[in-house]
CSV table of C-alpha atoms in Angstrom, one decimal:
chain,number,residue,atom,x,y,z
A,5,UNK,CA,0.0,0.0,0.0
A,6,UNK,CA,2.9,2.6,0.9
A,7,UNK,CA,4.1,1.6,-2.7
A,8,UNK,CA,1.1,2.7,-4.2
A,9,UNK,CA,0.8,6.2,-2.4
A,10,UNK,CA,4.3,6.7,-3.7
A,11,UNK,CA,3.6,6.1,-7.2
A,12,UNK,CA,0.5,8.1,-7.0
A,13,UNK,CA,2.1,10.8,-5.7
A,14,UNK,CA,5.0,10.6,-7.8
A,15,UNK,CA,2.3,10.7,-10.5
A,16,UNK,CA,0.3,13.9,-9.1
A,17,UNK,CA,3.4,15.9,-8.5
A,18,UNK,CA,4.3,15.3,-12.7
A,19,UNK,CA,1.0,15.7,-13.6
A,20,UNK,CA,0.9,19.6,-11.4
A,21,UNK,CA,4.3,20.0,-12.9
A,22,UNK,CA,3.2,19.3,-16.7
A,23,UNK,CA,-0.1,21.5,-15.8
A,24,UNK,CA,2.1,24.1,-14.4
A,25,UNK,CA,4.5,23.9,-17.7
A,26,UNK,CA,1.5,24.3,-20.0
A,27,UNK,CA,0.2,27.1,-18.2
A,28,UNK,CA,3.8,29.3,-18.2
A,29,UNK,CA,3.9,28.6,-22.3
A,30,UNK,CA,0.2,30.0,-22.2
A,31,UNK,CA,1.0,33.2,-20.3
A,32,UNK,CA,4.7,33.3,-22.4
A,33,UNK,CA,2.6,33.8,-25.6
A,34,UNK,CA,0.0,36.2,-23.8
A,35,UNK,CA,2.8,38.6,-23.2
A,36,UNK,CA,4.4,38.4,-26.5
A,37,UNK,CA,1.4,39.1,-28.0
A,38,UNK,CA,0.7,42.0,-25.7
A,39,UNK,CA,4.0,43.3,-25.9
A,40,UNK,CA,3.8,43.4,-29.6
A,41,UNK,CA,0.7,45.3,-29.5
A,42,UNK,CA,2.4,48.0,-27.7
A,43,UNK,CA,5.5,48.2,-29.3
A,44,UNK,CA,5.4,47.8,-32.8
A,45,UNK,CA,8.5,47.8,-35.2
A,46,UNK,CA,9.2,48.4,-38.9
A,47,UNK,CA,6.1,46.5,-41.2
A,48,UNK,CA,8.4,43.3,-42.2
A,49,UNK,CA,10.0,43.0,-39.0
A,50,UNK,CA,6.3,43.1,-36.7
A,51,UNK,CA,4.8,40.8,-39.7
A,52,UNK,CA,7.3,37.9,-38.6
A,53,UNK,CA,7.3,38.7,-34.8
A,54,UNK,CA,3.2,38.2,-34.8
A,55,UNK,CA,3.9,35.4,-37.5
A,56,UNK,CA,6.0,33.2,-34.8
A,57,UNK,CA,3.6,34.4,-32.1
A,58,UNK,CA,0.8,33.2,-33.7
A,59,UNK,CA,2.7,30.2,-35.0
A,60,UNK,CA,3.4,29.0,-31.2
A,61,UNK,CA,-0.3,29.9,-30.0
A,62,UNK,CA,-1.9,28.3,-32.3
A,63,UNK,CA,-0.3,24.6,-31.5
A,64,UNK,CA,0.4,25.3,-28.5
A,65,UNK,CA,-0.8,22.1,-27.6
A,66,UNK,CA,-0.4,19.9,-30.3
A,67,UNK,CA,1.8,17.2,-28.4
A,68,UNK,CA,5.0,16.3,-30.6
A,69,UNK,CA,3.3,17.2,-33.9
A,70,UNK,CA,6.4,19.0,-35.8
A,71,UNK,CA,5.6,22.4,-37.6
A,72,UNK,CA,4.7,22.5,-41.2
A,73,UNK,CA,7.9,23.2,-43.8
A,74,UNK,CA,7.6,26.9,-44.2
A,75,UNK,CA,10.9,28.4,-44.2
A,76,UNK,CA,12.5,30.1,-47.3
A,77,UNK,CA,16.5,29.6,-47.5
A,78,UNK,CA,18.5,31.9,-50.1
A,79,UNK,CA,21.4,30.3,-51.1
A,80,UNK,CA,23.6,32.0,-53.2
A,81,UNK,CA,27.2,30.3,-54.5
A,82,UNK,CA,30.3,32.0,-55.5
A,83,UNK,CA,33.6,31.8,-56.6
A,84,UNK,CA,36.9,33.3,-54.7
A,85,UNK,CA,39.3,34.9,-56.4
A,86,UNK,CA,40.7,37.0,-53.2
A,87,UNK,CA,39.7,35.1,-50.0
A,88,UNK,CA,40.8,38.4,-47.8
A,89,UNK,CA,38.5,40.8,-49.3
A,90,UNK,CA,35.7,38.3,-49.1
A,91,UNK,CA,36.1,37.4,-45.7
A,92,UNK,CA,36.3,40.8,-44.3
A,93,UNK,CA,32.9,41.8,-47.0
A,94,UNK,CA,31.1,38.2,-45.1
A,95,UNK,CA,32.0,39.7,-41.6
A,96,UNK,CA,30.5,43.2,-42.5
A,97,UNK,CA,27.8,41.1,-44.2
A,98,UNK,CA,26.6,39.2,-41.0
A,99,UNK,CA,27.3,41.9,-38.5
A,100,UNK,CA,24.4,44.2,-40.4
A,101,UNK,CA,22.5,41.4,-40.7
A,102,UNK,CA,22.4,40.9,-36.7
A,103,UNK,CA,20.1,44.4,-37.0
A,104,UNK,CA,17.3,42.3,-39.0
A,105,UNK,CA,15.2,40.8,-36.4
A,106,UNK,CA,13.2,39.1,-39.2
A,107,UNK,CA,15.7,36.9,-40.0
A,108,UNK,CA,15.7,33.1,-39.3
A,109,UNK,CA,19.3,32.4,-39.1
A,110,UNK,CA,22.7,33.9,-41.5
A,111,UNK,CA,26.1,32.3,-41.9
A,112,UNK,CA,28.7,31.5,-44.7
A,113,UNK,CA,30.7,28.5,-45.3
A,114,UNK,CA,33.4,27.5,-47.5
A,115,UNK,CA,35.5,24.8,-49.3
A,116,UNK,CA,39.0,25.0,-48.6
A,117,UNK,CA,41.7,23.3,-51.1
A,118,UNK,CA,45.0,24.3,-48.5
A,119,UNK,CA,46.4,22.8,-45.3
A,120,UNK,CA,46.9,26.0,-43.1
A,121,UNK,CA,50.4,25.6,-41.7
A,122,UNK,CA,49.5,27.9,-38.3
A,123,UNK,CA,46.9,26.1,-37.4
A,124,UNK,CA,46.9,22.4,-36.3
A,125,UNK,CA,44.0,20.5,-38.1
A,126,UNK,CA,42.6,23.7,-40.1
A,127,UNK,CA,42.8,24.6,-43.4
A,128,UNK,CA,43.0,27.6,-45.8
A,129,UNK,CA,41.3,28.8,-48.9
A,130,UNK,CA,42.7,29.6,-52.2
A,131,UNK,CA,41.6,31.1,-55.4
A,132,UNK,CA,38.8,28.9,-57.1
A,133,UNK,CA,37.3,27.8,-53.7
A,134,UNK,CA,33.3,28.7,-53.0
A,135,UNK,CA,31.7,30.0,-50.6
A,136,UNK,CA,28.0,29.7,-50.0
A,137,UNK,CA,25.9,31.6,-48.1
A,138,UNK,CA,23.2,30.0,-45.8
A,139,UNK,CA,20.4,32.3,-44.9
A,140,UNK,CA,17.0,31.8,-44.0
A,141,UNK,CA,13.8,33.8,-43.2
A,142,UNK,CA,10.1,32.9,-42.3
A,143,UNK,CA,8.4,35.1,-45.1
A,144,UNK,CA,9.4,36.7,-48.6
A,145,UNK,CA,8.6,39.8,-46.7
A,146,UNK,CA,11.8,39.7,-44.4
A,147,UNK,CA,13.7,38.3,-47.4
A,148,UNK,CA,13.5,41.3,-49.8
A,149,UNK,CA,14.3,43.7,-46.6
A,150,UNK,CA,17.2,41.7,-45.8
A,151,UNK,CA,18.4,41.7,-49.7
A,152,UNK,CA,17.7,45.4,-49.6
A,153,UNK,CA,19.6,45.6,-46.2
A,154,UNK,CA,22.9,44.2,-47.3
A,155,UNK,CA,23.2,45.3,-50.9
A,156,UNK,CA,26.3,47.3,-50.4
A,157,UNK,CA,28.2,43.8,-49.2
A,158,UNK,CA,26.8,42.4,-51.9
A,159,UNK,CA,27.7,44.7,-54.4
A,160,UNK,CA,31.6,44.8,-53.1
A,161,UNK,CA,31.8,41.5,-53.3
A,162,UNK,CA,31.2,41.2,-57.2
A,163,UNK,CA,33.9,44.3,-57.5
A,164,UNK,CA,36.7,41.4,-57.7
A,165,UNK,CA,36.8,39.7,-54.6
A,166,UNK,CA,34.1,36.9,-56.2
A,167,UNK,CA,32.6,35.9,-58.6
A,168,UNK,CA,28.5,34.6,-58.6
A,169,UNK,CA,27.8,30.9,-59.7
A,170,UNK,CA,24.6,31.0,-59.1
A,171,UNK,CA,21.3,31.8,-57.1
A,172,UNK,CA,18.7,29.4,-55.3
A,173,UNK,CA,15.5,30.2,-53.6
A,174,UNK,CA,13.7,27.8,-51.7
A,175,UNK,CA,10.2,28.0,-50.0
A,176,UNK,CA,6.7,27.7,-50.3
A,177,UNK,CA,4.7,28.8,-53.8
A,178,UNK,CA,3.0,31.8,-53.0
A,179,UNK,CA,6.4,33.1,-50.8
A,180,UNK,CA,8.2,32.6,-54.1
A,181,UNK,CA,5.9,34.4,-56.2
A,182,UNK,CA,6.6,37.7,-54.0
A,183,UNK,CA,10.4,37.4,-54.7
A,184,UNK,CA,10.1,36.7,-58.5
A,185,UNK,CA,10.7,40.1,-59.4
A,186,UNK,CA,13.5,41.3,-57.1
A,187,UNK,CA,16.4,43.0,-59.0
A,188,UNK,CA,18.5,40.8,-56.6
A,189,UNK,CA,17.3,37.5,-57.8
A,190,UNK,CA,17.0,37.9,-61.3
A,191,UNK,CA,18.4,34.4,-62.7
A,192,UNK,CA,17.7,32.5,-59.2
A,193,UNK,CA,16.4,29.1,-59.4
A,194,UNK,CA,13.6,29.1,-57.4
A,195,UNK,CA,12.8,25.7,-55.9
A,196,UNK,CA,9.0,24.8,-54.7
A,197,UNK,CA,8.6,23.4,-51.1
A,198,UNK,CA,6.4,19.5,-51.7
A,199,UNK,CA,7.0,18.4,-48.4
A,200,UNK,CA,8.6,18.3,-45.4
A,201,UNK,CA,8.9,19.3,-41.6
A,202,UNK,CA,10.3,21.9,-39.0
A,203,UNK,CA,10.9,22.0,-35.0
A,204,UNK,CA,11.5,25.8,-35.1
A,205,UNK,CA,9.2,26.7,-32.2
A,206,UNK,CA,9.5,30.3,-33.5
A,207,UNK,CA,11.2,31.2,-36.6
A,208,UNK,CA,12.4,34.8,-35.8
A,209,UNK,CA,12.9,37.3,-33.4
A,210,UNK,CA,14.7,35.5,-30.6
A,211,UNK,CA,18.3,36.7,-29.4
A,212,UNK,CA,21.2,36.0,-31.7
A,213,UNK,CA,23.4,32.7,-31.2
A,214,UNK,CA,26.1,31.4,-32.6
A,215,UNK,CA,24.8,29.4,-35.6
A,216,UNK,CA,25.7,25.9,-34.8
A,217,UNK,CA,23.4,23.5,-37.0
A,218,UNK,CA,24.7,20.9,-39.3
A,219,UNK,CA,23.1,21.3,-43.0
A,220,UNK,CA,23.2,18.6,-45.7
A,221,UNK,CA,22.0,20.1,-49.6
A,222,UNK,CA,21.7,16.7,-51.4
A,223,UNK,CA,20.4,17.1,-55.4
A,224,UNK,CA,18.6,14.6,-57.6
A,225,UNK,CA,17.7,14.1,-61.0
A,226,UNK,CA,13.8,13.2,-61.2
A,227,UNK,CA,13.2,10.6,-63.7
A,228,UNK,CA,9.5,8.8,-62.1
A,229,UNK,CA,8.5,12.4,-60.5
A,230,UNK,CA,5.6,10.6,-58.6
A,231,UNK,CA,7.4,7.6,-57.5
A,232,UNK,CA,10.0,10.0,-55.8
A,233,UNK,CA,7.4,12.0,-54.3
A,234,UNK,CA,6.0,9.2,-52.6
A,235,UNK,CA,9.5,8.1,-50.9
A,236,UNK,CA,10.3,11.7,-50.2
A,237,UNK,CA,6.9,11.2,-47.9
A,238,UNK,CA,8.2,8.4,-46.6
A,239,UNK,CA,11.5,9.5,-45.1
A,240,UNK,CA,9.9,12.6,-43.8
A,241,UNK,CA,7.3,10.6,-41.9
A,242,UNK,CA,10.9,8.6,-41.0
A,243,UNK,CA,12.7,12.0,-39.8
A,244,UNK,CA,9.7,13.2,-37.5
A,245,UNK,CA,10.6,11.3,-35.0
A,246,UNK,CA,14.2,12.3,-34.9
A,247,UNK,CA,14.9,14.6,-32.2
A,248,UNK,CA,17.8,16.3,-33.2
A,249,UNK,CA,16.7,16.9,-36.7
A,250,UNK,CA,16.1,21.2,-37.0
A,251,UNK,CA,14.1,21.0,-40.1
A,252,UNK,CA,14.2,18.4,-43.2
A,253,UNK,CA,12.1,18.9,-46.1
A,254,UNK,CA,12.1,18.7,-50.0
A,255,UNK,CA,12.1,21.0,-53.1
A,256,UNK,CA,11.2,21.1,-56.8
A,257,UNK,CA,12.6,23.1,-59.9
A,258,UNK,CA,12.0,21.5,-63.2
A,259,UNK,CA,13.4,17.9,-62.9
A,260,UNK,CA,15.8,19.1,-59.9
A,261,UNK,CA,14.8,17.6,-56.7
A,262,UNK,CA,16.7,19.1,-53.7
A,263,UNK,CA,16.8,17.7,-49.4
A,264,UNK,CA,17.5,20.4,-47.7
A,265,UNK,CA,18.1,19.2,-44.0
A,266,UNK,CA,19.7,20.6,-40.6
A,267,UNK,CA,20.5,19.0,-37.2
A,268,UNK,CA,21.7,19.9,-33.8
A,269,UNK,CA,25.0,17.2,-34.6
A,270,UNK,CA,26.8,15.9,-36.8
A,271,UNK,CA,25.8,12.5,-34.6
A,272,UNK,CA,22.7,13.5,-35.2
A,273,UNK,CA,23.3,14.0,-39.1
A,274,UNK,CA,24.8,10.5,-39.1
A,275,UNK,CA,22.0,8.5,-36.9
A,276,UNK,CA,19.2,9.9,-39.8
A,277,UNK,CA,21.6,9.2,-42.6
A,278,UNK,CA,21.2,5.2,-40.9
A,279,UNK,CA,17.3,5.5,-40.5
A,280,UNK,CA,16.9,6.6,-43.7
A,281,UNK,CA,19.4,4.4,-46.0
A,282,UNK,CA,16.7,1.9,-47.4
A,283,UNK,CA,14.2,4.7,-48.4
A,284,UNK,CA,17.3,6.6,-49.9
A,285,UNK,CA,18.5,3.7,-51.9
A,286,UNK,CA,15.1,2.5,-53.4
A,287,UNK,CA,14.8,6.8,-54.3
A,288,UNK,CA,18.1,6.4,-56.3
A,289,UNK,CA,16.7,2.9,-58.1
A,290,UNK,CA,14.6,4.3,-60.6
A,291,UNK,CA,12.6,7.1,-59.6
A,292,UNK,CA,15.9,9.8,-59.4
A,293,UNK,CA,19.4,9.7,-59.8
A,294,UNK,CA,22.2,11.8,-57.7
A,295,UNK,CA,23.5,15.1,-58.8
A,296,UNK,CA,25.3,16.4,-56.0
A,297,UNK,CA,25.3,16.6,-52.3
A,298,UNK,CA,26.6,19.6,-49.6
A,299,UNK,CA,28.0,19.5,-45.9
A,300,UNK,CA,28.0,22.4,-44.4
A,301,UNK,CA,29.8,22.1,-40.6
A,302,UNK,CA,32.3,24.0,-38.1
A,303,UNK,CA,35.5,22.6,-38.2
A,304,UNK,CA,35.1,20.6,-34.8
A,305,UNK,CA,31.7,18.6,-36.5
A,306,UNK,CA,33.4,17.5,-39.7
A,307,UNK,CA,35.8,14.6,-37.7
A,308,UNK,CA,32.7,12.9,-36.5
A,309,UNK,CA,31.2,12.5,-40.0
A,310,UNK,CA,34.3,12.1,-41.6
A,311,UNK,CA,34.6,8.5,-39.4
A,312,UNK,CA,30.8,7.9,-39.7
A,313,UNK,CA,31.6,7.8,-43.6
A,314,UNK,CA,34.9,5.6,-43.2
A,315,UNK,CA,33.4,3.1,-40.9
A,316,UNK,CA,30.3,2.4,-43.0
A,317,UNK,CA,32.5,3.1,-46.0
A,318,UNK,CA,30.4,5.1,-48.0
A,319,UNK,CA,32.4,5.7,-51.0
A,320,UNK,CA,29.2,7.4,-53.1
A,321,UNK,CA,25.9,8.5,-52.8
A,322,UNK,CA,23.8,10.4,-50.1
A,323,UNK,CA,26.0,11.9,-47.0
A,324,UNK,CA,29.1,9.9,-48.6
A,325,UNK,CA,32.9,10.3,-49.6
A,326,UNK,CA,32.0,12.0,-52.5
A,327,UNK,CA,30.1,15.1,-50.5
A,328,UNK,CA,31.2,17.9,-51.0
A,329,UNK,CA,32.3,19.5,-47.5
A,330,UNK,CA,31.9,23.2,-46.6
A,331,UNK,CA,33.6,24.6,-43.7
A,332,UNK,CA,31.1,26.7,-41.7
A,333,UNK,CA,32.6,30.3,-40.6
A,334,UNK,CA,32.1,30.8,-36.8
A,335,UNK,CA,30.4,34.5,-37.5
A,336,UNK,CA,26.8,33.3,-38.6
A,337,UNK,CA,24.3,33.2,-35.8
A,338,UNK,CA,20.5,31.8,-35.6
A,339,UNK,CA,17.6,33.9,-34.4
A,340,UNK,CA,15.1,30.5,-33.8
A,341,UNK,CA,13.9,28.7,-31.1
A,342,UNK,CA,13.5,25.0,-31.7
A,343,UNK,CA,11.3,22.7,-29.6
A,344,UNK,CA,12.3,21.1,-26.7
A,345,UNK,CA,12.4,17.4,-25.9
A,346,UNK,CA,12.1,15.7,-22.7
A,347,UNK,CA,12.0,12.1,-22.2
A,348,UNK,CA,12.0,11.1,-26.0
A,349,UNK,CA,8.7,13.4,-26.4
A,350,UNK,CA,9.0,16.8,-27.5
A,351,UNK,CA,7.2,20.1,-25.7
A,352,UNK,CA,5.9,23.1,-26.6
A,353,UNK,CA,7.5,25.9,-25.0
């Protein structure tokens, strides 16, 4: 009997402290709202901060249910010819970018050809390496300010210091229709969104962090566009319950079909690469073949899927040998809040 008044007590006190949990997130959002009622800010920037709000009230108790795959990423790709002058025009780039609370996260990476000699384990560019920019926002409206924001970066960096491969836009239909005619992004690909999923509790407006996620850009050729559609369903179903996993979902442009994924880890990264292997290899039997894939990680995440790759010696294909691996700068930062797990199930906050 003493057993049993333990464990209904033990049950009671979670139960108060869940209650107690739920009601804090309910009185969190009551004040955000409030607050952004009385102060308002510039038109794109008050747009996204009522967006997230609304985004978090509005499931605020949906259990583990992830988000719907929303976000627009602008990824732009260029060539170095003077690695200098670019990185002293990225570092200008993302410190006026920290001013753009509308922003979802902003960071640069690189490839890098040279061993660095000063620095144990690091390595250097030289001319003919890329770098790629990884920026993301939760509307077309924060977008276009941020393009018009940094235009004098962007302009000094096609004075010599680079030159531009090329432009892609990825997001939702009717976010890409409002971007279509930006002087900025005339000749971007734009890729439709056809399915996929986010934990990004609120997309923008939270204080800036370093930007510490681990993003794989993996390209196919579509050659059975259904048949691929149906598998890309299938490993997102697969990814939900993945808790490190950031946001993974899939794009269209013509017979281009583009992943775009992040997680928390490279472990992370590697444990979903595992999960989804079978889906991925009946995907690459028929219905598409590989183009290309991406890895974009700091310096200190690379090691760990570097030996994820040797030990399950993955010479080709998805996440493999072949990847091509972009060192992350350590001056992007992330202005998201993801959802929070506890005990394998994940909470609103």
């Amino acid at each position: 009997r003493c057993f049993d008044t333990d464990i209904v007590r033990g049950t009671l006190f979670f139960v108060a402290l869940f209650t107690l949990h739920r009601l804090m997130c309910a009185l969190s959002v009551l004040c955000t709202l409030s607050m952004s009622l009385l102060r308002p800010t510039a038109t794109s920037h008050a747009s996204s901060s009522m967006m997230a709000t609304s985004r978090a009230a509005a499931t605020l108790m949906a259990g583990a249910a992830p988000y719907d795959y929303t976000l627009l990423t602008l990824q732009p790709t260029y060539t170095i010819h003077d690695w200098p002058a670019t990185q002293c025009i990225m570092d200008e780039y993302v410190a006026e970018t920290k001013a753009e609370r509308g922003l979802t996260f902003c960071g640069y990476s690189t490839t890098r050809s040279r061993r660095d000699s000063t620095v144990v384990g690091d390595f250097a560019e030289e001319p003919g390496d890329k770098l790629f920019c990884r920026d993301a926002f939760p509307d077309a409206d924060s977008l276009l300010a941020h393009l018009s924001n940094v235009e004098p970066q962007r302009s000094a960096l096609l004075q010599g210091p680079a030159s531009l491969d090329g432009i892609e836009l990825h997001g939702p239909a009717a976010e890409l229709r409002k971007c279509e005619d930006a002087p900025a992004l005339q000749g971007a690909r734009l890729f439709e969104v056809d399915c996929g999923l986010s934990r990004l509790e609120k997309e923008s407006g939270g204080m800036p962090l370093p930007l510490q996620l681990v993003s794989l850009h993996t390209s196919f050729s579509l050659a059975d566009a259904d048949a691929a559609r149906a598998i890309c369903k299938e490993i997102v179903a697969t990814t939900a319950g993945e808790e490190n996993c950031i946001y993974h979902g899939w794009t269209v442009c013509g017979d281009t079909l583009t992943c775009r994924e992040a997680y928390g880890s490279a472990v992370g990264l590697a444990r979903h690469c595992e999960g989804v292997a079978a889906s991925i290899e009946r995907l690459l039997d028929g219905p598409a073949t590989l183009r290309e894939g991406q890895l974009h990680a700091s310096l200190s995440q690379l090691p760990v899927l570097a030996e994820f790759v040797e030990e399950r010696r993955r010479e080709t294909g998805y996440c493999s040998r072949e990847t091509q691996r972009f060192f992350a700068a350590e001056g992007g930062f992330s202005r998201y809040e993801v959802q929070q797990s506890m005990f394998g199930f994940f909470l609103r906050r």
